[in-house]
Coordinates of C-alpha atoms and ligand atoms in Angstrom, one line a residue:
X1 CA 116.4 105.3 106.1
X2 CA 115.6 103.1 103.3
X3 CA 117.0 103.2 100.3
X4 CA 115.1 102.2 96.9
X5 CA 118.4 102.3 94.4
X6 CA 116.9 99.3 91.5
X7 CA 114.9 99.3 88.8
X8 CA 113.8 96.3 86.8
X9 CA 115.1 95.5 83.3
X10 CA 114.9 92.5 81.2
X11 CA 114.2 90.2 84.3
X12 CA 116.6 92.0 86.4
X13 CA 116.9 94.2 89.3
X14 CA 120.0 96.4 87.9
X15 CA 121.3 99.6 89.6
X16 CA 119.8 103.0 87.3
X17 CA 122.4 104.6 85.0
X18 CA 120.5 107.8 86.3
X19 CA 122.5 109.5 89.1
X20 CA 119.5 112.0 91.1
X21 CA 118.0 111.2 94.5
X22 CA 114.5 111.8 94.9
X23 CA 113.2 111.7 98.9
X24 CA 109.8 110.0 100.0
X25 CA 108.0 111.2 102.2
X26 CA 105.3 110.4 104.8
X27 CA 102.3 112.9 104.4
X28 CA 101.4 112.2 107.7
X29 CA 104.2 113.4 109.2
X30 CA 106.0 115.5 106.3
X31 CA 109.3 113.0 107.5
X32 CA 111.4 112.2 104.8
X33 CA 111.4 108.0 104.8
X34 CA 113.3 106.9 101.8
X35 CA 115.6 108.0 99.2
X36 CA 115.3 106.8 95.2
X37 CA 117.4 106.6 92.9
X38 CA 115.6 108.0 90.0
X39 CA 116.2 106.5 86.2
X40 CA 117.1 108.5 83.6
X41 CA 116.6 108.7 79.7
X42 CA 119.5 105.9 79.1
X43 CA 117.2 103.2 81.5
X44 CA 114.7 103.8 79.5
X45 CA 116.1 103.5 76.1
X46 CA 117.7 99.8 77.8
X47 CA 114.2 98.9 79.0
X48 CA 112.4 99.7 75.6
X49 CA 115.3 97.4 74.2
X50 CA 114.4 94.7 76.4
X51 CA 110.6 95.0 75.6
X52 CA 111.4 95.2 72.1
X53 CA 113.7 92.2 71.8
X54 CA 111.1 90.1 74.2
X55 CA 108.0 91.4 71.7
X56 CA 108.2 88.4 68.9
X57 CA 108.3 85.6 71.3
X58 CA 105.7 87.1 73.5
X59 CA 103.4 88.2 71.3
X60 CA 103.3 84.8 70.0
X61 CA 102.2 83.0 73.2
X62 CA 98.8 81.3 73.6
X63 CA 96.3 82.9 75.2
X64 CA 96.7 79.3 78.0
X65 CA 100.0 80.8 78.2
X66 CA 98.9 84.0 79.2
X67 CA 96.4 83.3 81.4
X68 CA 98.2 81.2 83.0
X69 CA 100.8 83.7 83.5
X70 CA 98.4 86.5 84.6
X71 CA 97.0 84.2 87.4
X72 CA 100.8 83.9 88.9
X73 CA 101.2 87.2 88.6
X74 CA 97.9 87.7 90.8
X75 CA 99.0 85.3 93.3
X76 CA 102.3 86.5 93.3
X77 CA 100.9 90.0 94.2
X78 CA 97.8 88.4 96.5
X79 CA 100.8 87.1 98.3
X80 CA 102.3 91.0 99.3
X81 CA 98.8 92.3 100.5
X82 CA 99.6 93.6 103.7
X83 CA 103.2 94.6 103.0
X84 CA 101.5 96.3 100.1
X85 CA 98.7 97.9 102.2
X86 CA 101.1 99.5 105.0
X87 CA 103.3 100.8 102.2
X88 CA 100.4 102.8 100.6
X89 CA 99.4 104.0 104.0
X90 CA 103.2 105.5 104.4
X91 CA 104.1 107.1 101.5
X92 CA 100.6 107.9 100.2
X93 CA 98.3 108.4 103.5
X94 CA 95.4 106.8 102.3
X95 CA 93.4 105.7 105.2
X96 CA 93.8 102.3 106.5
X97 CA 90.7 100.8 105.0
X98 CA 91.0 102.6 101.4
X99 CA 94.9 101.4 101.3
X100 CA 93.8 97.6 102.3
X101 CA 91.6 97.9 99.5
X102 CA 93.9 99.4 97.4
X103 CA 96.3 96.4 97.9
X104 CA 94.0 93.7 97.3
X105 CA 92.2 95.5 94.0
X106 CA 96.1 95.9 92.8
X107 CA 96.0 91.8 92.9
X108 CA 92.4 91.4 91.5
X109 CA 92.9 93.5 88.5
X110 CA 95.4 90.6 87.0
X111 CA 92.9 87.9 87.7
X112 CA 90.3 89.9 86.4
X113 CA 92.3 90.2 83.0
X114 CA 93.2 86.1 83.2
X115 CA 89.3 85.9 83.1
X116 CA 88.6 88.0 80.1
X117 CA 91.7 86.9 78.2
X118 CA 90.1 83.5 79.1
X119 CA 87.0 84.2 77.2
X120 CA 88.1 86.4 74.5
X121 CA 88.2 85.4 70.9
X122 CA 91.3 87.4 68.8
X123 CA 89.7 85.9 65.6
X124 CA 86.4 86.0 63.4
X125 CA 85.3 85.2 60.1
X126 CA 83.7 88.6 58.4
X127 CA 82.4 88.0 55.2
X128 CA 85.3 86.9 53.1
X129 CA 87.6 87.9 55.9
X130 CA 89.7 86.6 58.7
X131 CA 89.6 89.4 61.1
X132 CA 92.4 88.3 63.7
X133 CA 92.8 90.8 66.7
X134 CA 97.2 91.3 67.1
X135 CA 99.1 92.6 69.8
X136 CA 100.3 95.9 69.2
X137 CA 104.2 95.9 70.1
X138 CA 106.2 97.4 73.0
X139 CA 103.8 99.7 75.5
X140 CA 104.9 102.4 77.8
X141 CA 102.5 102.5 80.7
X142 CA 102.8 105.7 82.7
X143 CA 100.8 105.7 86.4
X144 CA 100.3 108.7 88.7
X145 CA 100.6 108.6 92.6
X146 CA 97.0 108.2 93.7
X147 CA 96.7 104.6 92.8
X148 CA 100.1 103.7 91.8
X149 CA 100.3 99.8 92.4
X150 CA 96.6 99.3 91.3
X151 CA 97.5 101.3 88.0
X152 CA 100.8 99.3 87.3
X153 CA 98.5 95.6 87.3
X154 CA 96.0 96.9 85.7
X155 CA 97.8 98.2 83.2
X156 CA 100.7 95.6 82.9
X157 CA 96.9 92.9 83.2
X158 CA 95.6 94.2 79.9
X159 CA 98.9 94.8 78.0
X160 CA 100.3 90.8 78.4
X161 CA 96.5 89.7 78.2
X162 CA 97.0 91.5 74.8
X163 CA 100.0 89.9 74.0
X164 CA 102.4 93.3 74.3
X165 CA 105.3 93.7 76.3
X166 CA 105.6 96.7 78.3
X167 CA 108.3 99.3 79.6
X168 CA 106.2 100.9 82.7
X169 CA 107.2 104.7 84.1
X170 CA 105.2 104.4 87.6
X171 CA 105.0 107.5 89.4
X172 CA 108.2 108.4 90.9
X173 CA 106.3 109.5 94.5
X174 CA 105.0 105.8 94.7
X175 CA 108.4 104.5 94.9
X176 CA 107.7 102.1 98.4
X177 CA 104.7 100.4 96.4
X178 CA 105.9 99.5 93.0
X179 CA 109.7 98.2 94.5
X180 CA 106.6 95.9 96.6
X181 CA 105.3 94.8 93.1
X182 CA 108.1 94.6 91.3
X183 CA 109.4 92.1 93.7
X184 CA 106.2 90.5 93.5
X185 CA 106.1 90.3 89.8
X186 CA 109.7 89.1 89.7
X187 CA 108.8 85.9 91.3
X188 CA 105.6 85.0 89.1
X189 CA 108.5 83.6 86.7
X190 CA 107.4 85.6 83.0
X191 CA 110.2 85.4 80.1
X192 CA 112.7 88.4 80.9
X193 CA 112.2 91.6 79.1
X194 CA 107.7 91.0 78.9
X195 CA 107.8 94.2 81.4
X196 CA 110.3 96.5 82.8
X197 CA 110.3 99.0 85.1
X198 CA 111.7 102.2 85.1
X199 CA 111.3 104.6 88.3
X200 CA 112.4 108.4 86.9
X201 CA 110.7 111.6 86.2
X202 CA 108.1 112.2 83.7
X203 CA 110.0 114.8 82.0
X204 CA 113.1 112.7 81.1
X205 CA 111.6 108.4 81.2
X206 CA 107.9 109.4 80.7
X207 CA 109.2 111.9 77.8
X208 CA 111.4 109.1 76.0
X209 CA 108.3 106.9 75.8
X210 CA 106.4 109.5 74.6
X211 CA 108.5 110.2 71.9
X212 CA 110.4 106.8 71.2
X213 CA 109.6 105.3 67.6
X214 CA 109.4 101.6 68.8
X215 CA 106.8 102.3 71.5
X216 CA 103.6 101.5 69.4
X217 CA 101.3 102.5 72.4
X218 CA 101.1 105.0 75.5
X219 CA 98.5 103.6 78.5
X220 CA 98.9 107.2 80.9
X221 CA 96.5 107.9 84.0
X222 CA 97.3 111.5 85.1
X223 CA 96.6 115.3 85.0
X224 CA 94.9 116.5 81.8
X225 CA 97.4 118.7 81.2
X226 CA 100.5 116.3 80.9
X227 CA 97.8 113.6 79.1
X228 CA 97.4 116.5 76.3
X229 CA 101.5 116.9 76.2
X230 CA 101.8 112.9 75.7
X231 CA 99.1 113.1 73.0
X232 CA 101.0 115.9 71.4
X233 CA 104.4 113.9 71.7
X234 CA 102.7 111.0 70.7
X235 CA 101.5 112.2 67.1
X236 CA 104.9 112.1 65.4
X237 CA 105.0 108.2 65.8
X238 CA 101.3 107.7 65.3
X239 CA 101.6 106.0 68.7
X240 CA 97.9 104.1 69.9
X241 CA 97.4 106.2 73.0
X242 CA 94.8 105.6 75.9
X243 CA 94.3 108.6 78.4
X244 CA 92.8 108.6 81.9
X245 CA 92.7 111.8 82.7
X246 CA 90.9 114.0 85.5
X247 CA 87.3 114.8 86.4
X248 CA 84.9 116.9 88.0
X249 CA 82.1 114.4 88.7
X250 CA 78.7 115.8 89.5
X251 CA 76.3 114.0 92.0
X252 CA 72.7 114.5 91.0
X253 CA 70.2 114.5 94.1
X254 CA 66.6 114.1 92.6
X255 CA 63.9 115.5 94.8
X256 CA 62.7 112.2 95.1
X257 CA 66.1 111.7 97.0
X258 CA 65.9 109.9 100.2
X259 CA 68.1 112.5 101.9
X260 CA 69.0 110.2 104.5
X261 CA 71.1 107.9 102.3
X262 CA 71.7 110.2 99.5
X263 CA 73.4 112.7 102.0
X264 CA 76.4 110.4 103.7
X265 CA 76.8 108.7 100.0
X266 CA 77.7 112.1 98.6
X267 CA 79.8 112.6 101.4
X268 CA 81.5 109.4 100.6
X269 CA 81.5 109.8 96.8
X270 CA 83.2 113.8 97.3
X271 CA 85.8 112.2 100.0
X272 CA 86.9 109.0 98.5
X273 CA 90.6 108.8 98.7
X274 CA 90.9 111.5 100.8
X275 CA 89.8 113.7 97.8
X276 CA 92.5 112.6 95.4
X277 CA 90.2 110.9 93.5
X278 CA 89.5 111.3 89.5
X279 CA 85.8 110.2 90.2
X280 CA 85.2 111.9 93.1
X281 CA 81.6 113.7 92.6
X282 CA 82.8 117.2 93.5
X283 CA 79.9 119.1 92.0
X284 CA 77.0 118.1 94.5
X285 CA 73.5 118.9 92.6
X286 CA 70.3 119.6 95.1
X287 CA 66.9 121.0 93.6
X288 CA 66.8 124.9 95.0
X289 CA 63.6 124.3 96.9
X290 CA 65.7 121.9 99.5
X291 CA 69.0 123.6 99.5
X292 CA 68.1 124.5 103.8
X293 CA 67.0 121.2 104.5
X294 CA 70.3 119.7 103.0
X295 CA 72.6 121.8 104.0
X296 CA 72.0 121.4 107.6
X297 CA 72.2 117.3 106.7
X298 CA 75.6 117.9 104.8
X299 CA 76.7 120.0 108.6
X300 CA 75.4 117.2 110.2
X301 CA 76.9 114.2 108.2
X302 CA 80.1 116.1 107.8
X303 CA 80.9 115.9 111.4
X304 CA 81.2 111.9 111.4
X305 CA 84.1 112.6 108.9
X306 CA 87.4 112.3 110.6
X307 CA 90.7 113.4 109.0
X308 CA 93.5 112.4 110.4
X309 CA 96.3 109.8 111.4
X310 CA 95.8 106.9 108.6
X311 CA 96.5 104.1 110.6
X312 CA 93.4 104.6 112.6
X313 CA 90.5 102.9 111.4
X314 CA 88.2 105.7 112.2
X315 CA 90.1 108.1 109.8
X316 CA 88.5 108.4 106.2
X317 CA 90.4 111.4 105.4
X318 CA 93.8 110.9 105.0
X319 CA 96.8 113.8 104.5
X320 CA 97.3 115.3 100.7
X321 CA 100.2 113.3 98.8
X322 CA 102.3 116.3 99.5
X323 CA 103.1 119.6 100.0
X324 CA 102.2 120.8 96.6
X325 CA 99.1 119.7 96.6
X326 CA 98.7 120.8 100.3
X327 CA 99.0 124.0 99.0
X328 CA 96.9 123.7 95.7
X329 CA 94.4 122.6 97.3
X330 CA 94.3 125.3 100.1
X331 CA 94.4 127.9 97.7
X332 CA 91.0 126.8 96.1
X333 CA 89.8 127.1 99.1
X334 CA 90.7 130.3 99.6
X335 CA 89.6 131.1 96.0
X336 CA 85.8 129.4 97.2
X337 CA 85.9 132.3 100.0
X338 CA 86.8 134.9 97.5
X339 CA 84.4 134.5 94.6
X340 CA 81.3 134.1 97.4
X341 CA 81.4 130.8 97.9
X342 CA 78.9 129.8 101.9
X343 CA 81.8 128.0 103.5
X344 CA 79.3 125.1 105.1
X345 CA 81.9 122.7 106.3
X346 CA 85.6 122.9 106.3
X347 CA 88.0 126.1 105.3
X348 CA 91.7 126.9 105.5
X349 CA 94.9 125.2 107.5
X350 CA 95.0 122.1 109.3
X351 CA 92.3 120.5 110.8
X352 CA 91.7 120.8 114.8
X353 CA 94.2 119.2 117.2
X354 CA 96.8 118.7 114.4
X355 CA 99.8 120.4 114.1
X356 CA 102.2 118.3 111.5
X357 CA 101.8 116.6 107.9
X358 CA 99.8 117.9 104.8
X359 CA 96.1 117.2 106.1
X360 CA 93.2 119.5 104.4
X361 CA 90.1 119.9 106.7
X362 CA 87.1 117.9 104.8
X363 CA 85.2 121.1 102.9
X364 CA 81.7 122.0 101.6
X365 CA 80.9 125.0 99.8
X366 CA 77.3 125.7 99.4
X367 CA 75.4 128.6 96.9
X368 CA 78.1 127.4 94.5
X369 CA 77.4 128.4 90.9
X370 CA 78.9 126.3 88.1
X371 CA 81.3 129.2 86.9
X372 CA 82.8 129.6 90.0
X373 CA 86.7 128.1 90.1
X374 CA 86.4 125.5 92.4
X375 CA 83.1 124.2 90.1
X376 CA 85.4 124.4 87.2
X377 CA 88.8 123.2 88.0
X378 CA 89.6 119.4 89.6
X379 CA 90.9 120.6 92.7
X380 CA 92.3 116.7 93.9
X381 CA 91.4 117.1 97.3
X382 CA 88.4 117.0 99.6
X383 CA 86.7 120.1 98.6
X384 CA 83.1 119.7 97.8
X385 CA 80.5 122.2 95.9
X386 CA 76.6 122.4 96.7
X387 CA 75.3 124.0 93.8
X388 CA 71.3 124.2 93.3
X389 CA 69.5 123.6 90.1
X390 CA 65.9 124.5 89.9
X391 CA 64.3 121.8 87.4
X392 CA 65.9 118.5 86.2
X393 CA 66.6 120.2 82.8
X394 CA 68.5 122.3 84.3
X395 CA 70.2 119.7 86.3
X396 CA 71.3 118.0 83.4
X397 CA 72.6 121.3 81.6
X398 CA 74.6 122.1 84.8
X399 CA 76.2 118.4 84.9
X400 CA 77.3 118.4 81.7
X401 CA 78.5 122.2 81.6
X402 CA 82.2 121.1 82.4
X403 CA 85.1 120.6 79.8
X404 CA 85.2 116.7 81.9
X405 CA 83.3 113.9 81.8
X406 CA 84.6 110.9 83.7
X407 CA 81.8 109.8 86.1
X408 CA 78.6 111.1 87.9
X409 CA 76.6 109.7 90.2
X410 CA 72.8 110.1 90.3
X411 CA 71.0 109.8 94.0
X412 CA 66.6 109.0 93.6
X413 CA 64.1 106.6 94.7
X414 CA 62.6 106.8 91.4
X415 CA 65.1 104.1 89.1
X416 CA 63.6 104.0 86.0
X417 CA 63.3 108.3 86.3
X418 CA 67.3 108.0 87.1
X419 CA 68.2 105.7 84.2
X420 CA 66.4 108.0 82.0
X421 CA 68.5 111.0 83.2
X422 CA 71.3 108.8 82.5
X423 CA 71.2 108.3 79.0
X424 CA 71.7 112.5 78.7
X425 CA 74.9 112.7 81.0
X426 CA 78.2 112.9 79.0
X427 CA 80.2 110.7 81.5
X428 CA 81.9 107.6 80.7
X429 CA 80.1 106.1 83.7
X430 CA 77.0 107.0 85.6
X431 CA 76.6 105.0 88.9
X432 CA 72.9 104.9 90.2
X433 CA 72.0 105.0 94.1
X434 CA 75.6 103.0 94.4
X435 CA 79.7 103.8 94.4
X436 CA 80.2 100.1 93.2
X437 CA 82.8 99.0 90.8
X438 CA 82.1 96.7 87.8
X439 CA 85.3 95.6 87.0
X440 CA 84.3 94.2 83.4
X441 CA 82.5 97.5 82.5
X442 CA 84.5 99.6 80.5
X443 CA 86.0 102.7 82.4
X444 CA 87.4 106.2 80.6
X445 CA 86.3 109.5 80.0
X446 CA 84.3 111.8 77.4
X447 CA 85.5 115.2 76.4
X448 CA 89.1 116.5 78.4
X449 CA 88.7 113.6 80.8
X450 CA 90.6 111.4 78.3
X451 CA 90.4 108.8 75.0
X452 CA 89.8 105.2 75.6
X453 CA 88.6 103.2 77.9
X454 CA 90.4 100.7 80.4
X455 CA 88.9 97.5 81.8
X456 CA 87.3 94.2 80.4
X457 CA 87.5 93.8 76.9
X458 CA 87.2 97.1 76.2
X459 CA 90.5 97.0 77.9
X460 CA 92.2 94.4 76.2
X461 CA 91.5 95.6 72.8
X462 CA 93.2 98.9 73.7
X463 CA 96.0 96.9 73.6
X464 CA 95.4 94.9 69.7
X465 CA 94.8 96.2 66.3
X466 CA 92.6 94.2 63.9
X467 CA 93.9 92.7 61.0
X468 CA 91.6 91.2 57.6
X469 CA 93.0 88.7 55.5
X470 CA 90.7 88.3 52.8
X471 CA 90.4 84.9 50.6
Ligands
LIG501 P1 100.6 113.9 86.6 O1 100.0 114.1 85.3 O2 101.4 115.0 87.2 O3 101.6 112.6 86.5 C1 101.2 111.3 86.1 C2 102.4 110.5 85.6 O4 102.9 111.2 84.4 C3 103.5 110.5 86.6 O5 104.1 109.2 86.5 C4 104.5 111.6 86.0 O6 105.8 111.3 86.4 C5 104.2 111.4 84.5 N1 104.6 112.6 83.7 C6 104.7 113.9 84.1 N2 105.1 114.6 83.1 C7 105.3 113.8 82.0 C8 105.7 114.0 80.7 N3 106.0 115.2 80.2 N4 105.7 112.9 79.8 C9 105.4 111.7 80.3 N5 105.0 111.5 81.6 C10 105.0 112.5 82.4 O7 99.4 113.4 87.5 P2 99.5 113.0 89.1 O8 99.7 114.3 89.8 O9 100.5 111.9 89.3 O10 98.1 112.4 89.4 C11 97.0 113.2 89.6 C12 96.1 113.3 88.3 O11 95.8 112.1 87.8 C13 94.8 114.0 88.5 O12 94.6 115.0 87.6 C14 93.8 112.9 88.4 O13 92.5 113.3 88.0 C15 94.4 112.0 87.4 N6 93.9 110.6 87.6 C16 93.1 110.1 86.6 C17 92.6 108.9 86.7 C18 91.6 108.3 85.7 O14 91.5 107.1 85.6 N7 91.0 109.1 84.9 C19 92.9 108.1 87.8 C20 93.8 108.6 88.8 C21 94.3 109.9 88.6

């Protein structure tokens, strides 16, 4: 079995002073396939040293320096693609075509920063000021299991682009993927001590960076819940803190809808990443007078979805991350049943014809209403909610009833009637007839689905506090 017993500080793979083993698993199977040794509280106080002691030098590179250094830092990850892509398949189950993808977006994100940091301008006259745009010190950067390696370069991208240095807490269930990065990082040559990384729990690594008075910034993707803690742990340092937190995404099919497409896109949008997806579009909107028509298209479409082994290329729903959220997310299922939910598509236990590992059968709900639990909570698994609305008023009213606001996703033939409904969604991002990425465009949430955004330069400057020097 392999054993993962190194973490990464100031330019060096050194043994963890922190004694637990953690096992990783293979969803698929439930197997146990590695062992970690997890850091503790003293690796991370060594690894904020390091990032604090590499800040001065760093910060004062040139952006050519940077970029530079981001672009072998993308090659140097390019370069572990496929080793990359089987490891997410292991430890994570994502299906073989989501993890390739995973791999190679893990790679693009730090050539994607090269290019902003490329044409990004830290300085500008204002009046009688210079406003110069400054790195702002040492940043812990804490990434959850569902897109771990993507999540430490994008990240780690914007925090050197910034001129930062960084102590990273990745999420100790990725462990396969980010000892793949690391090693990939390693080789792109930066000054020792720019990043570090620190494999432990979030209670004892996560909770020193949280806390720690020379971390000037916290970048965390995760739960709501343990975003609100950070923020909490966060205010006694006045620490700069960006949040990416969950979502309950609603998918708004317009009457105008052609059903045909719209159908197997909300399918796609409600099943991405097997379901453990903060955009997934969960709440599935349908004008009342059509609810028969499409529910017999979302039996029909469902049927094509296969969950199962993740190595086969016909699989797009792969096994929950683990038996925790095996069971979470059978017990909202259960919960649908109980407060009336129609069970369309799906229910409880394993899918037909498989007997081991923590798969979830793909499941629609129909006559949903927007108070029901599973409308309400982000249940991180491929559970989907038909819910009808009668008018687009009260389409928009039931999309925006929700404490989250990461993403939704409208479905119409009518563009400029879609664009207009919009511009009255609370959602950081509203994608149009399309489950695209734009990789510039700024990415976060409204209300509990975070603060901040992520990406481009809206990115960068998450990372940089302006500064006026009047003369
Ligand atoms: P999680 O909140 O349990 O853990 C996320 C990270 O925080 C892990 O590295 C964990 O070890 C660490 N952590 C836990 N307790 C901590 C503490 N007290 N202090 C500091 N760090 C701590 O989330 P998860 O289960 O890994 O991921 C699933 C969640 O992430 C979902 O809610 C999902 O919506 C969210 N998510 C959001 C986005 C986004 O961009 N908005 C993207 C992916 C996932």
């Amino acid at each position: 079995m392999q054993q993962i017993n190194q973490i990464y500080i100031n330019g060096q793979f050194v043994a963890p002073h922190g004694m637990e083993l953690f096992d990783l698993h293979n969803p698929a199977t439930a197997k146990v396939i590695a062992q970690v040794k997890l850091a503790d509280e003293q690796d991370a106080l060594d690894a904020i040293q390091a990032a604090k002691q590499a800040f001065p030098g760093f910060s004062r590179t040139s952006k050519a320096t940077r970029v530079d250094y981001l672009k072998r830092m993308h090659a140097a990850v390019a370069s572990v693609e496929a080793e990359l892509t089987a490891a997410i398949i292991e430890e994570y189950g994502a299906p073989v075509s989501r993890a390739a993808w995973m791999a190679k977006h893990a790679a693009n994100v730090l050539l994607e920063a090269a290019n902003v940091l490329q044409d990004y301008d830290f300085t500008q006259r204002i009046g009688i000021a210079d406003v110069t745009m400054q790195p702002l010190g040492v940043a812990g950067l804490i990434t959850p299991w569902n897109s771990n390696a993507g999540f430490i370069c994008g990240k780690l991208a914007a925090a050197l682009a910034a001129g930062c240095t960084a102590v990273i807490k990745p999420s100790e269930m990725s462990a396969l993927q980010t000892a793949i990065v690391t090693r990939a990082l390693h080789q792109a040559g930066l000054p020792a001590g720019v990043f570090n990384i620190v494999t432990g729990r979030g209670e004892t690594v996560g909770a020193v960076l949280s806390t720690h008075p020379d971390i000037a910034k916290i970048s965390f993707t995760g739960s709501t819940a343990v975003g609100k803690h950070i923020l909490r742990a966060g205010a006694e340092t006045l620490k700069r803190i960006t949040l990416e937190l969950g979502g309950k995404s609603p998918v708004l099919i317009l009457d105008d809808a052609d059903l045909k497409q719209a159908i197997p896109m909300a399918l796609q949008a409600g099943f991405m990443n097997s379901g453990q997806a903060c955009i997934a579009g969960t709440r599935i909107l349908v004008p009342a007078n059509r609810l028969a028509e499409i529910e017999a298209m979302f039996v029909e479409h469902a049927a094509n979805i296969r969950a199962g082994d993740p190595q086969d290329p016909n699989t797009s729903v792969g096994p929950m991350v683990s038996f925790k959220q095996w069971q979470r997310v059978q017990r909202y299922i259960h919960l649908g049943l109980e407060e009336g939910a129609h069970l369309l598509v799906g229910g409880p236990g394993l899918p037909d014809g498989i007997e081991a590992g923590w798969f979830v059968k793909p499941t629609v709900f129909s006559r949903v209403t927007n108070q029901m639990t599973i409308a309400r909570e982000e249940i991180f698994g491929p559970v989907l909610s038909i819910i009808t609305y009668k008018d687009e008023a009260e389409a928009l009213a039931i999309a925006n009833d929700t404490p989250y606001g990461l993403q939704a996703y409208i479905l119409s033939s009518n563009l400029p009637k879609a664009r207009a409904l919009a511009a009255y969604i609370d959602a950081g991002r509203v994608l149009i007839n399309t489950l695209a990425h734009e990789p510039r465009a700024p990415f976060g949430g409204f209300k509990q689905s975070g603060i901040g955004r992520e990406y481009g330069t809206f990115g960068l400057e998450a990372f940089l506090e302006p500064k006026s020097v009047l003369a």
